[in-house]
PDB file of N, CA and C in Angstrom:
ATOM      1  N   MET A   1     -40.431 -56.844  78.192  1.00 67.00           N
ATOM      2  CA  MET A   1     -41.026 -57.588  77.031  1.00 67.00           C
ATOM      3  C   MET A   1     -39.937 -57.723  75.933  1.00 67.00           C
ATOM      4  N   THR A   2     -39.910 -58.936  75.329  1.00 75.00           N
ATOM      5  CA  THR A   2     -38.946 -59.122  74.239  1.00 75.00           C
ATOM      6  C   THR A   2     -39.715 -59.518  72.966  1.00 75.00           C
ATOM      7  N   ARG A   3     -39.286 -58.969  71.882  1.00 77.00           N
ATOM      8  CA  ARG A   3     -40.027 -59.346  70.641  1.00 77.00           C
ATOM      9  C   ARG A   3     -39.123 -60.367  69.939  1.00 77.00           C
ATOM     10  N   TYR A   4     -39.744 -61.605  69.589  1.00 81.00           N
ATOM     11  CA  TYR A   4     -39.124 -62.657  68.934  1.00 81.00           C
ATOM     12  C   TYR A   4     -39.983 -63.204  67.866  1.00 81.00           C
ATOM     13  N   LYS A   5     -39.574 -63.117  66.657  1.00 84.00           N
ATOM     14  CA  LYS A   5     -40.323 -63.555  65.475  1.00 84.00           C
ATOM     15  C   LYS A   5     -41.725 -62.870  65.468  1.00 84.00           C
ATOM     16  N   GLY A   6     -41.796 -61.630  65.790  1.00 81.00           N
ATOM     17  CA  GLY A   6     -42.994 -60.814  65.768  1.00 81.00           C
ATOM     18  C   GLY A   6     -43.872 -60.922  66.949  1.00 81.00           C
ATOM     19  N   ALA A   7     -43.554 -61.817  67.868  1.00 84.00           N
ATOM     20  CA  ALA A   7     -44.430 -62.000  69.072  1.00 84.00           C
ATOM     21  C   ALA A   7     -43.770 -61.384  70.335  1.00 84.00           C
ATOM     22  N   LEU A   8     -44.486 -60.785  71.159  1.00 81.00           N
ATOM     23  CA  LEU A   8     -43.969 -60.202  72.318  1.00 81.00           C
ATOM     24  C   LEU A   8     -44.028 -61.318  73.466  1.00 81.00           C
ATOM     25  N   HIS A   9     -42.895 -61.449  74.197  1.00 78.00           N
ATOM     26  CA  HIS A   9     -42.772 -62.431  75.221  1.00 78.00           C
ATOM     27  C   HIS A   9     -42.335 -61.611  76.601  1.00 78.00           C
ATOM     28  N   PRO A  10     -42.841 -62.070  77.734  1.00 77.00           N
ATOM     29  CA  PRO A  10     -42.427 -61.334  78.894  1.00 77.00           C
ATOM     30  C   PRO A  10     -41.004 -61.714  79.235  1.00 77.00           C
ATOM     31  N   GLY A  11     -40.343 -60.725  79.764  1.00 73.00           N
ATOM     32  CA  GLY A  11     -38.928 -61.035  80.245  1.00 73.00           C
ATOM     33  C   GLY A  11     -38.827 -61.672  81.575  1.00 73.00           C
ATOM     34  N   VAL A  12     -37.790 -62.384  81.841  1.00 76.00           N
ATOM     35  CA  VAL A  12     -37.783 -63.107  83.105  1.00 76.00           C
ATOM     36  C   VAL A  12     -36.704 -62.525  84.084  1.00 76.00           C
ATOM     37  N   HIS A  13     -36.205 -61.367  83.761  1.00 75.00           N
ATOM     38  CA  HIS A  13     -35.287 -60.696  84.671  1.00 75.00           C
ATOM     39  C   HIS A  13     -35.792 -59.273  84.918  1.00 75.00           C
ATOM     40  N   ASP A  14     -35.208 -58.695  85.998  1.00 76.00           N
ATOM     41  CA  ASP A  14     -35.617 -57.287  86.378  1.00 76.00           C
ATOM     42  C   ASP A  14     -34.913 -56.315  85.430  1.00 76.00           C
ATOM     43  N   PRO A  15     -35.718 -55.317  84.952  1.00 73.00           N
ATOM     44  CA  PRO A  15     -35.154 -54.345  83.937  1.00 73.00           C
ATOM     45  C   PRO A  15     -33.938 -53.584  84.603  1.00 73.00           C
ATOM     46  N   SER A  16     -32.900 -53.327  83.803  1.00 78.00           N
ATOM     47  CA  SER A  16     -31.746 -52.644  84.332  1.00 78.00           C
ATOM     48  C   SER A  16     -31.913 -51.158  84.360  1.00 78.00           C
ATOM     49  N   ALA A  17     -33.026 -50.617  83.728  1.00 79.00           N
ATOM     50  CA  ALA A  17     -33.372 -49.272  83.725  1.00 79.00           C
ATOM     51  C   ALA A  17     -34.825 -49.075  83.789  1.00 79.00           C
ATOM     52  N   GLU A  18     -35.304 -48.008  84.306  1.00 83.00           N
ATOM     53  CA  GLU A  18     -36.763 -47.723  84.206  1.00 83.00           C
ATOM     54  C   GLU A  18     -37.260 -47.548  82.871  1.00 83.00           C
ATOM     55  N   PRO A  19     -38.419 -47.906  82.549  1.00 80.00           N
ATOM     56  CA  PRO A  19     -38.951 -47.820  81.174  1.00 80.00           C
ATOM     57  C   PRO A  19     -38.871 -46.387  80.632  1.00 80.00           C
ATOM     58  N   ALA A  20     -39.111 -45.428  81.464  1.00 86.00           N
ATOM     59  CA  ALA A  20     -39.131 -44.071  80.908  1.00 86.00           C
ATOM     60  C   ALA A  20     -37.646 -43.600  80.488  1.00 86.00           C
ATOM     61  N   LEU A  21     -36.726 -44.038  81.362  1.00 85.00           N
ATOM     62  CA  LEU A  21     -35.324 -43.758  81.001  1.00 85.00           C
ATOM     63  C   LEU A  21     -34.876 -44.509  79.760  1.00 85.00           C
ATOM     64  N   PHE A  22     -35.227 -45.749  79.714  1.00 82.00           N
ATOM     65  CA  PHE A  22     -34.892 -46.607  78.540  1.00 82.00           C
ATOM     66  C   PHE A  22     -35.409 -45.969  77.293  1.00 82.00           C
ATOM     67  N   ASP A  23     -36.722 -45.531  77.268  1.00 84.00           N
ATOM     68  CA  ASP A  23     -37.285 -44.894  76.077  1.00 84.00           C
ATOM     69  C   ASP A  23     -36.592 -43.630  75.773  1.00 84.00           C
ATOM     70  N   LYS A  24     -36.218 -42.787  76.659  1.00 86.00           N
ATOM     71  CA  LYS A  24     -35.588 -41.589  76.395  1.00 86.00           C
ATOM     72  C   LYS A  24     -34.237 -41.843  75.733  1.00 86.00           C
ATOM     73  N   VAL A  25     -33.422 -42.808  76.294  1.00 84.00           N
ATOM     74  CA  VAL A  25     -32.108 -43.174  75.776  1.00 84.00           C
ATOM     75  C   VAL A  25     -32.315 -43.623  74.257  1.00 84.00           C
ATOM     76  N   GLN A  26     -33.287 -44.494  74.099  1.00 82.00           N
ATOM     77  CA  GLN A  26     -33.421 -45.018  72.762  1.00 82.00           C
ATOM     78  C   GLN A  26     -33.809 -43.913  71.659  1.00 82.00           C
ATOM     79  N   SER A  27     -34.659 -42.924  72.144  1.00 83.00           N
ATOM     80  CA  SER A  27     -34.947 -41.824  71.242  1.00 83.00           C
ATOM     81  C   SER A  27     -33.695 -40.993  71.009  1.00 83.00           C
ATOM     82  N   LEU A  28     -32.862 -40.725  71.994  1.00 80.00           N
ATOM     83  CA  LEU A  28     -31.611 -40.028  71.771  1.00 80.00           C
ATOM     84  C   LEU A  28     -30.696 -40.675  70.800  1.00 80.00           C
ATOM     85  N   LEU A  29     -30.598 -42.041  70.900  1.00 79.00           N
ATOM     86  CA  LEU A  29     -29.830 -42.879  70.066  1.00 79.00           C
ATOM     87  C   LEU A  29     -30.350 -42.738  68.626  1.00 79.00           C
ATOM     88  N   ARG A  30     -31.640 -42.857  68.394  1.00 79.00           N
ATOM     89  CA  ARG A  30     -32.222 -42.734  67.068  1.00 79.00           C
ATOM     90  C   ARG A  30     -31.982 -41.357  66.469  1.00 79.00           C
ATOM     91  N   ALA A  31     -32.057 -40.249  67.298  1.00 76.00           N
ATOM     92  CA  ALA A  31     -31.740 -38.865  66.778  1.00 76.00           C
ATOM     93  C   ALA A  31     -30.326 -38.780  66.395  1.00 76.00           C
ATOM     94  N   GLN A  32     -29.375 -39.337  67.178  1.00 70.00           N
ATOM     95  CA  GLN A  32     -28.003 -39.279  66.870  1.00 70.00           C
ATOM     96  C   GLN A  32     -27.726 -39.966  65.560  1.00 70.00           C
ATOM     97  N   THR A  33     -28.251 -41.133  65.348  1.00 66.00           N
ATOM     98  CA  THR A  33     -28.099 -41.910  64.074  1.00 66.00           C
ATOM     99  C   THR A  33     -28.684 -41.178  62.880  1.00 66.00           C
ATOM    100  N   ALA A  34     -29.857 -40.514  63.155  1.00 62.00           N
ATOM    101  CA  ALA A  34     -30.372 -39.827  62.023  1.00 62.00           C
ATOM    102  C   ALA A  34     -29.540 -38.611  61.557  1.00 62.00           C
ATOM    103  N   LYS A  35     -28.831 -38.006  62.505  1.00 59.00           N
ATOM    104  CA  LYS A  35     -27.943 -36.868  62.181  1.00 59.00           C
ATOM    105  C   LYS A  35     -26.684 -37.336  61.496  1.00 59.00           C
ATOM    106  N   MET A  36     -26.265 -38.613  61.773  1.00 57.00           N
ATOM    107  CA  MET A  36     -25.075 -39.051  61.036  1.00 57.00           C
ATOM    108  C   MET A  36     -25.374 -39.563  59.723  1.00 57.00           C
ATOM    109  N   THR A  37     -26.607 -39.780  59.360  1.00 54.00           N
ATOM    110  CA  THR A  37     -26.881 -40.210  57.990  1.00 54.00           C
ATOM    111  C   THR A  37     -26.678 -39.087  57.041  1.00 54.00           C
ATOM    112  N   ARG A  38     -25.943 -39.478  55.886  1.00 55.00           N
ATOM    113  CA  ARG A  38     -25.783 -38.334  54.882  1.00 55.00           C
ATOM    114  C   ARG A  38     -26.959 -38.340  53.971  1.00 55.00           C
ATOM    115  N   HIS A  39     -27.539 -37.094  53.868  1.00 53.00           N
ATOM    116  CA  HIS A  39     -28.727 -36.852  52.979  1.00 53.00           C
ATOM    117  C   HIS A  39     -28.273 -36.155  51.764  1.00 53.00           C
ATOM    118  N   VAL A  40     -27.062 -35.605  51.678  1.00 55.00           N
ATOM    119  CA  VAL A  40     -26.654 -34.847  50.537  1.00 55.00           C
ATOM    120  C   VAL A  40     -26.160 -35.771  49.411  1.00 55.00           C
ATOM    121  N   GLN A  41     -26.798 -35.485  48.328  1.00 66.00           N
ATOM    122  CA  GLN A  41     -26.326 -36.260  47.152  1.00 66.00           C
ATOM    123  C   GLN A  41     -25.962 -35.197  46.059  1.00 66.00           C
ATOM    124  N   HIS A  42     -24.739 -35.355  45.655  1.00 70.00           N
ATOM    125  CA  HIS A  42     -24.172 -34.352  44.662  1.00 70.00           C
ATOM    126  C   HIS A  42     -24.329 -34.950  43.262  1.00 70.00           C
ATOM    127  N   ALA A  43     -25.139 -34.162  42.384  1.00 76.00           N
ATOM    128  CA  ALA A  43     -25.388 -34.618  41.090  1.00 76.00           C
ATOM    129  C   ALA A  43     -24.388 -34.116  40.104  1.00 76.00           C
ATOM    130  N   HIS A  44     -23.854 -34.893  39.158  1.00 82.00           N
ATOM    131  CA  HIS A  44     -23.034 -34.505  38.180  1.00 82.00           C
ATOM    132  C   HIS A  44     -23.268 -35.490  36.995  1.00 82.00           C
ATOM    133  N   HIS A  45     -23.313 -35.007  35.732  1.00 84.00           N
ATOM    134  CA  HIS A  45     -23.643 -35.828  34.657  1.00 84.00           C
ATOM    135  C   HIS A  45     -22.598 -36.906  34.359  1.00 84.00           C
ATOM    136  N   LEU A  46     -21.346 -36.840  34.885  1.00 87.00           N
ATOM    137  CA  LEU A  46     -20.384 -37.854  34.778  1.00 87.00           C
ATOM    138  C   LEU A  46     -20.127 -38.790  35.972  1.00 87.00           C
ATOM    139  N   LYS A  47     -20.945 -38.434  37.128  1.00 83.00           N
ATOM    140  CA  LYS A  47     -20.839 -39.224  38.278  1.00 83.00           C
ATOM    141  C   LYS A  47     -21.311 -40.657  38.023  1.00 83.00           C
ATOM    142  N   GLY A  48     -20.417 -41.568  38.391  1.00 83.00           N
ATOM    143  CA  GLY A  48     -20.720 -43.061  38.230  1.00 83.00           C
ATOM    144  C   GLY A  48     -20.277 -43.585  36.842  1.00 83.00           C
ATOM    145  N   LEU A  49     -19.812 -42.734  35.945  1.00 87.00           N
ATOM    146  CA  LEU A  49     -19.575 -43.218  34.589  1.00 87.00           C
ATOM    147  C   LEU A  49     -17.957 -43.324  34.238  1.00 87.00           C
ATOM    148  N   LEU A  50     -17.138 -42.599  35.077  1.00 91.00           N
ATOM    149  CA  LEU A  50     -15.769 -42.572  34.917  1.00 91.00           C
ATOM    150  C   LEU A  50     -15.083 -43.606  35.651  1.00 91.00           C
ATOM    151  N   HIS A  51     -13.960 -44.140  35.020  1.00 92.00           N
ATOM    152  CA  HIS A  51     -13.149 -45.155  35.699  1.00 92.00           C
ATOM    153  C   HIS A  51     -11.657 -44.699  35.637  1.00 92.00           C
ATOM    154  N   CYS A  52     -10.903 -44.987  36.490  1.00 91.00           N
ATOM    155  CA  CYS A  52      -9.509 -44.614  36.587  1.00 91.00           C
ATOM    156  C   CYS A  52      -8.749 -45.260  35.427  1.00 91.00           C
ATOM    157  N   GLY A  53      -7.878 -44.367  34.707  1.00 88.00           N
ATOM    158  CA  GLY A  53      -7.135 -44.859  33.652  1.00 88.00           C
ATOM    159  C   GLY A  53      -5.907 -45.739  34.125  1.00 88.00           C
ATOM    160  N   SER A  54      -5.564 -45.745  35.410  1.00 90.00           N
ATOM    161  CA  SER A  54      -4.478 -46.544  35.870  1.00 90.00           C
ATOM    162  C   SER A  54      -4.885 -47.877  36.468  1.00 90.00           C
ATOM    163  N   CYS A  55      -5.921 -47.931  37.339  1.00 93.00           N
ATOM    164  CA  CYS A  55      -6.264 -49.115  37.983  1.00 93.00           C
ATOM    165  C   CYS A  55      -7.662 -49.660  37.624  1.00 93.00           C
ATOM    166  N   ARG A  56      -8.407 -48.856  36.805  1.00 91.00           N
ATOM    167  CA  ARG A  56      -9.746 -49.263  36.376  1.00 91.00           C
ATOM    168  C   ARG A  56     -10.814 -49.216  37.495  1.00 91.00           C
ATOM    169  N   SER A  57     -10.542 -48.593  38.642  1.00 92.00           N
ATOM    170  CA  SER A  57     -11.518 -48.427  39.726  1.00 92.00           C
ATOM    171  C   SER A  57     -12.439 -47.252  39.273  1.00 92.00           C
ATOM    172  N   ARG A  58     -13.577 -47.165  40.006  1.00 92.00           N
ATOM    173  CA  ARG A  58     -14.542 -46.142  39.660  1.00 92.00           C
ATOM    174  C   ARG A  58     -13.931 -44.764  40.157  1.00 92.00           C
ATOM    175  N   MET A  59     -14.240 -43.722  39.512  1.00 92.00           N
ATOM    176  CA  MET A  59     -13.901 -42.397  39.923  1.00 92.00           C
ATOM    177  C   MET A  59     -15.039 -41.862  40.718  1.00 92.00           C
ATOM    178  N   LEU A  60     -14.768 -41.216  41.923  1.00 91.00           N
ATOM    179  CA  LEU A  60     -15.795 -40.726  42.778  1.00 91.00           C
ATOM    180  C   LEU A  60     -15.801 -39.190  42.708  1.00 91.00           C
ATOM    181  N   LEU A  61     -16.907 -38.596  42.857  1.00 91.00           N
ATOM    182  CA  LEU A  61     -16.993 -37.156  42.974  1.00 91.00           C
ATOM    183  C   LEU A  61     -16.748 -36.759  44.328  1.00 91.00           C
ATOM    184  N   ASP A  62     -15.749 -35.822  44.533  1.00 90.00           N
ATOM    185  CA  ASP A  62     -15.397 -35.391  45.873  1.00 90.00           C
ATOM    186  C   ASP A  62     -15.308 -33.829  45.775  1.00 90.00           C
ATOM    187  N   PHE A  63     -15.236 -33.225  47.027  1.00 90.00           N
ATOM    188  CA  PHE A  63     -15.144 -31.740  47.103  1.00 90.00           C
ATOM    189  C   PHE A  63     -14.009 -31.390  48.073  1.00 90.00           C
ATOM    190  N   ALA A  64     -13.284 -30.397  47.799  1.00 90.00           N
ATOM    191  CA  ALA A  64     -12.251 -29.814  48.697  1.00 90.00           C
ATOM    192  C   ALA A  64     -12.539 -28.364  48.855  1.00 90.00           C
ATOM    193  N   THR A  65     -12.401 -27.913  50.147  1.00 91.00           N
ATOM    194  CA  THR A  65     -12.576 -26.352  50.388  1.00 91.00           C
ATOM    195  C   THR A  65     -11.347 -25.788  50.922  1.00 91.00           C
ATOM    196  N   ASN A  66     -10.925 -24.814  50.304  1.00 91.00           N
ATOM    197  CA  ASN A  66      -9.688 -24.074  50.754  1.00 91.00           C
ATOM    198  C   ASN A  66      -9.986 -23.244  52.016  1.00 91.00           C
ATOM    199  N   PRO A  67      -8.915 -22.672  52.634  1.00 92.00           N
ATOM    200  CA  PRO A  67      -9.093 -21.963  53.818  1.00 92.00           C
ATOM    201  C   PRO A  67      -9.973 -20.708  53.681  1.00 92.00           C
ATOM    202  N   ARG A  68     -10.176 -20.157  52.587  1.00 92.00           N
ATOM    203  CA  ARG A  68     -10.998 -18.998  52.287  1.00 92.00           C
ATOM    204  C   ARG A  68     -12.451 -19.382  52.054  1.00 92.00           C
ATOM    205  N   GLY A  69     -12.709 -20.722  52.042  1.00 90.00           N
ATOM    206  CA  GLY A  69     -14.080 -21.193  51.878  1.00 90.00           C
ATOM    207  C   GLY A  69     -14.567 -21.553  50.460  1.00 90.00           C
ATOM    208  N   THR A  70     -13.648 -21.410  49.477  1.00 92.00           N
ATOM    209  CA  THR A  70     -13.946 -21.769  48.128  1.00 92.00           C
ATOM    210  C   THR A  70     -13.876 -23.279  48.085  1.00 92.00           C
ATOM    211  N   THR A  71     -14.977 -23.876  47.425  1.00 91.00           N
ATOM    212  CA  THR A  71     -15.130 -25.279  47.275  1.00 91.00           C
ATOM    213  C   THR A  71     -14.794 -25.648  45.838  1.00 91.00           C
ATOM    214  N   TYR A  72     -13.999 -26.742  45.646  1.00 92.00           N
ATOM    215  CA  TYR A  72     -13.679 -27.280  44.320  1.00 92.00           C
ATOM    216  C   TYR A  72     -14.065 -28.692  44.179  1.00 92.00           C
ATOM    217  N   ALA A  73     -14.610 -29.067  42.959  1.00 91.00           N
ATOM    218  CA  ALA A  73     -15.049 -30.443  42.771  1.00 91.00           C
ATOM    219  C   ALA A  73     -13.996 -31.229  41.988  1.00 91.00           C
ATOM    220  N   TYR A  74     -13.791 -32.449  42.468  1.00 93.00           N
ATOM    221  CA  TYR A  74     -12.745 -33.272  41.833  1.00 93.00           C
ATOM    222  C   TYR A  74     -13.313 -34.708  41.564  1.00 93.00           C
ATOM    223  N   PHE A  75     -12.759 -35.427  40.700  1.00 93.00           N
ATOM    224  CA  PHE A  75     -13.010 -36.862  40.634  1.00 93.00           C
ATOM    225  C   PHE A  75     -11.689 -37.505  41.195  1.00 93.00           C
ATOM    226  N   VAL A  76     -11.989 -38.488  42.164  1.00 93.00           N
ATOM    227  CA  VAL A  76     -10.872 -39.176  42.784  1.00 93.00           C
ATOM    228  C   VAL A  76     -10.997 -40.766  42.603  1.00 93.00           C
ATOM    229  N   CYS A  77      -9.909 -41.417  42.434  1.00 93.00           N
ATOM    230  CA  CYS A  77      -9.911 -42.860  42.207  1.00 93.00           C
ATOM    231  C   CYS A  77     -10.417 -43.525  43.501  1.00 93.00           C
ATOM    232  N   SER A  78     -11.414 -44.370  43.381  1.00 91.00           N
ATOM    233  CA  SER A  78     -11.918 -45.032  44.522  1.00 91.00           C
ATOM    234  C   SER A  78     -10.894 -46.076  45.031  1.00 91.00           C
ATOM    235  N   GLY A  79     -10.148 -46.662  44.132  1.00 90.00           N
ATOM    236  CA  GLY A  79      -9.125 -47.642  44.552  1.00 90.00           C
ATOM    237  C   GLY A  79      -8.076 -46.960  45.388  1.00 90.00           C
ATOM    238  N   ARG A  80      -7.632 -45.797  44.982  1.00 88.00           N
ATOM    239  CA  ARG A  80      -6.607 -45.091  45.793  1.00 88.00           C
ATOM    240  C   ARG A  80      -7.245 -44.512  47.119  1.00 88.00           C
ATOM    241  N   ALA A  81      -8.457 -44.008  46.962  1.00 85.00           N
ATOM    242  CA  ALA A  81      -9.051 -43.472  48.222  1.00 85.00           C
ATOM    243  C   ALA A  81      -9.175 -44.556  49.293  1.00 85.00           C
ATOM    244  N   ALA A  82      -9.667 -45.712  48.913  1.00 85.00           N
ATOM    245  CA  ALA A  82      -9.834 -46.771  49.801  1.00 85.00           C
ATOM    246  C   ALA A  82      -8.590 -47.674  50.072  1.00 85.00           C
ATOM    247  N   LYS A  83      -7.575 -47.266  49.484  1.00 86.00           N
ATOM    248  CA  LYS A  83      -6.224 -47.964  49.619  1.00 86.00           C
ATOM    249  C   LYS A  83      -6.350 -49.455  49.271  1.00 86.00           C
ATOM    250  N   LYS A  84      -7.327 -49.795  48.267  1.00 88.00           N
ATOM    251  CA  LYS A  84      -7.469 -51.119  47.758  1.00 88.00           C
ATOM    252  C   LYS A  84      -6.544 -51.501  46.689  1.00 88.00           C
ATOM    253  N   THR A  85      -5.959 -50.466  46.046  1.00 88.00           N
ATOM    254  CA  THR A  85      -5.046 -50.696  45.007  1.00 88.00           C
ATOM    255  C   THR A  85      -3.840 -49.854  45.174  1.00 88.00           C
ATOM    256  N   GLY A  86      -2.769 -50.076  44.413  1.00 89.00           N
ATOM    257  CA  GLY A  86      -1.558 -49.238  44.535  1.00 89.00           C
ATOM    258  C   GLY A  86      -1.618 -48.037  43.657  1.00 89.00           C
ATOM    259  N   CYS A  87      -2.851 -47.606  43.307  1.00 90.00           N
ATOM    260  CA  CYS A  87      -3.000 -46.512  42.281  1.00 90.00           C
ATOM    261  C   CYS A  87      -2.369 -45.259  42.800  1.00 90.00           C
ATOM    262  N   THR A  88      -1.722 -44.534  41.838  1.00 89.00           N
ATOM    263  CA  THR A  88      -1.069 -43.221  42.166  1.00 89.00           C
ATOM    264  C   THR A  88      -1.712 -42.107  41.448  1.00 89.00           C
ATOM    265  N   ARG A  89      -2.862 -42.379  40.798  1.00 88.00           N
ATOM    266  CA  ARG A  89      -3.550 -41.308  40.051  1.00 88.00           C
ATOM    267  C   ARG A  89      -4.059 -40.213  41.024  1.00 88.00           C
ATOM    268  N   ARG A  90      -3.684 -39.046  40.733  1.00 90.00           N
ATOM    269  CA  ARG A  90      -4.090 -37.909  41.593  1.00 90.00           C
ATOM    270  C   ARG A  90      -5.537 -37.477  41.230  1.00 90.00           C
ATOM    271  N   ALA A  91      -6.116 -36.652  42.075  1.00 92.00           N
ATOM    272  CA  ALA A  91      -7.464 -36.201  41.872  1.00 92.00           C
ATOM    273  C   ALA A  91      -7.435 -35.372  40.487  1.00 92.00           C
ATOM    274  N   VAL A  92      -8.522 -35.422  39.879  1.00 93.00           N
ATOM    275  CA  VAL A  92      -8.727 -34.701  38.557  1.00 93.00           C
ATOM    276  C   VAL A  92      -9.870 -33.673  38.791  1.00 93.00           C
ATOM    277  N   PRO A  93      -9.595 -32.402  38.518  1.00 94.00           N
ATOM    278  CA  PRO A  93     -10.633 -31.363  38.641  1.00 94.00           C
ATOM    279  C   PRO A  93     -11.787 -31.708  37.705  1.00 94.00           C
ATOM    280  N   VAL A  94     -13.023 -31.479  38.117  1.00 93.00           N
ATOM    281  CA  VAL A  94     -14.151 -31.748  37.280  1.00 93.00           C
ATOM    282  C   VAL A  94     -14.076 -31.149  35.852  1.00 93.00           C
ATOM    283  N   ALA A  95     -13.645 -29.899  35.816  1.00 94.00           N
ATOM    284  CA  ALA A  95     -13.499 -29.211  34.492  1.00 94.00           C
ATOM    285  C   ALA A  95     -12.499 -30.000  33.543  1.00 94.00           C
ATOM    286  N   VAL A  96     -11.433 -30.484  34.119  1.00 94.00           N
ATOM    287  CA  VAL A  96     -10.480 -31.250  33.325  1.00 94.00           C
ATOM    288  C   VAL A  96     -11.078 -32.549  32.841  1.00 94.00           C
ATOM    289  N   ALA A  97     -11.805 -33.280  33.718  1.00 93.00           N
ATOM    290  CA  ALA A  97     -12.505 -34.526  33.391  1.00 93.00           C
ATOM    291  C   ALA A  97     -13.430 -34.251  32.252  1.00 93.00           C
ATOM    292  N   GLU A  98     -14.270 -33.152  32.389  1.00 93.00           N
ATOM    293  CA  GLU A  98     -15.261 -32.851  31.324  1.00 93.00           C
ATOM    294  C   GLU A  98     -14.574 -32.618  30.017  1.00 93.00           C
ATOM    295  N   CYS A  99     -13.462 -31.916  29.934  1.00 94.00           N
ATOM    296  CA  CYS A  99     -12.696 -31.594  28.667  1.00 94.00           C
ATOM    297  C   CYS A  99     -12.178 -32.979  28.098  1.00 94.00           C
ATOM    298  N   LEU A 100     -11.717 -33.858  28.999  1.00 92.00           N
ATOM    299  CA  LEU A 100     -11.132 -35.055  28.529  1.00 92.00           C
ATOM    300  C   LEU A 100     -12.256 -35.948  27.838  1.00 92.00           C
ATOM    301  N   VAL A 101     -13.366 -36.047  28.478  1.00 92.00           N
ATOM    302  CA  VAL A 101     -14.506 -36.701  27.979  1.00 92.00           C
ATOM    303  C   VAL A 101     -15.033 -36.128  26.629  1.00 92.00           C
ATOM    304  N   ALA A 102     -15.102 -34.855  26.618  1.00 93.00           N
ATOM    305  CA  ALA A 102     -15.523 -34.139  25.339  1.00 93.00           C
ATOM    306  C   ALA A 102     -14.601 -34.425  24.229  1.00 93.00           C
ATOM    307  N   ASP A 103     -13.261 -34.374  24.471  1.00 93.00           N
ATOM    308  CA  ASP A 103     -12.227 -34.643  23.453  1.00 93.00           C
ATOM    309  C   ASP A 103     -12.336 -36.089  23.022  1.00 93.00           C
ATOM    310  N   TYR A 104     -12.574 -37.077  23.948  1.00 91.00           N
ATOM    311  CA  TYR A 104     -12.719 -38.418  23.605  1.00 91.00           C
ATOM    312  C   TYR A 104     -13.871 -38.651  22.648  1.00 91.00           C
ATOM    313  N   TYR A 105     -15.037 -38.061  23.028  1.00 90.00           N
ATOM    314  CA  TYR A 105     -16.175 -38.239  22.197  1.00 90.00           C
ATOM    315  C   TYR A 105     -16.024 -37.552  20.848  1.00 90.00           C
ATOM    316  N   ALA A 106     -15.243 -36.457  20.689  1.00 92.00           N
ATOM    317  CA  ALA A 106     -15.032 -35.869  19.433  1.00 92.00           C
ATOM    318  C   ALA A 106     -14.194 -36.768  18.518  1.00 92.00           C
ATOM    319  N   SER A 107     -13.424 -37.711  19.116  1.00 92.00           N
ATOM    320  CA  SER A 107     -12.603 -38.567  18.253  1.00 92.00           C
ATOM    321  C   SER A 107     -13.329 -39.843  17.728  1.00 92.00           C
ATOM    322  N   ILE A 108     -14.564 -40.077  18.328  1.00 90.00           N
ATOM    323  CA  ILE A 108     -15.277 -41.234  17.827  1.00 90.00           C
ATOM    324  C   ILE A 108     -16.020 -40.995  16.565  1.00 90.00           C
ATOM    325  N   THR A 109     -15.912 -41.887  15.678  1.00 85.00           N
ATOM    326  CA  THR A 109     -16.639 -41.826  14.336  1.00 85.00           C
ATOM    327  C   THR A 109     -17.436 -43.138  14.206  1.00 85.00           C
ATOM    328  N   ILE A 110     -18.489 -42.933  13.536  1.00 83.00           N
ATOM    329  CA  ILE A 110     -19.407 -44.080  13.267  1.00 83.00           C
ATOM    330  C   ILE A 110     -19.228 -44.496  11.753  1.00 83.00           C
TER     331      ILE A 110
END
């Protein structure tokens, strides 16, 4: 059977696999796709708000883990990471980015 525009139509060829085998393969493919989907979302109050000072691309929140298992959070330029720009801005540790934003806001007067 083939579904076209919501209606089921009978096929005109012999199936290449038994229906039970076909269904099993399809369920395995769905399970594999589900495992590959990223469900982890990292929250940070500056995520999505920062832009690179060199190329104006968005800064992305990223994590690096050293050989001892310690994880560090960084903001990285999306233009450099995707090689869409010639940006040379290195990754900025989250603590440094927070200090830079706090210093900037301290300089604003109304």
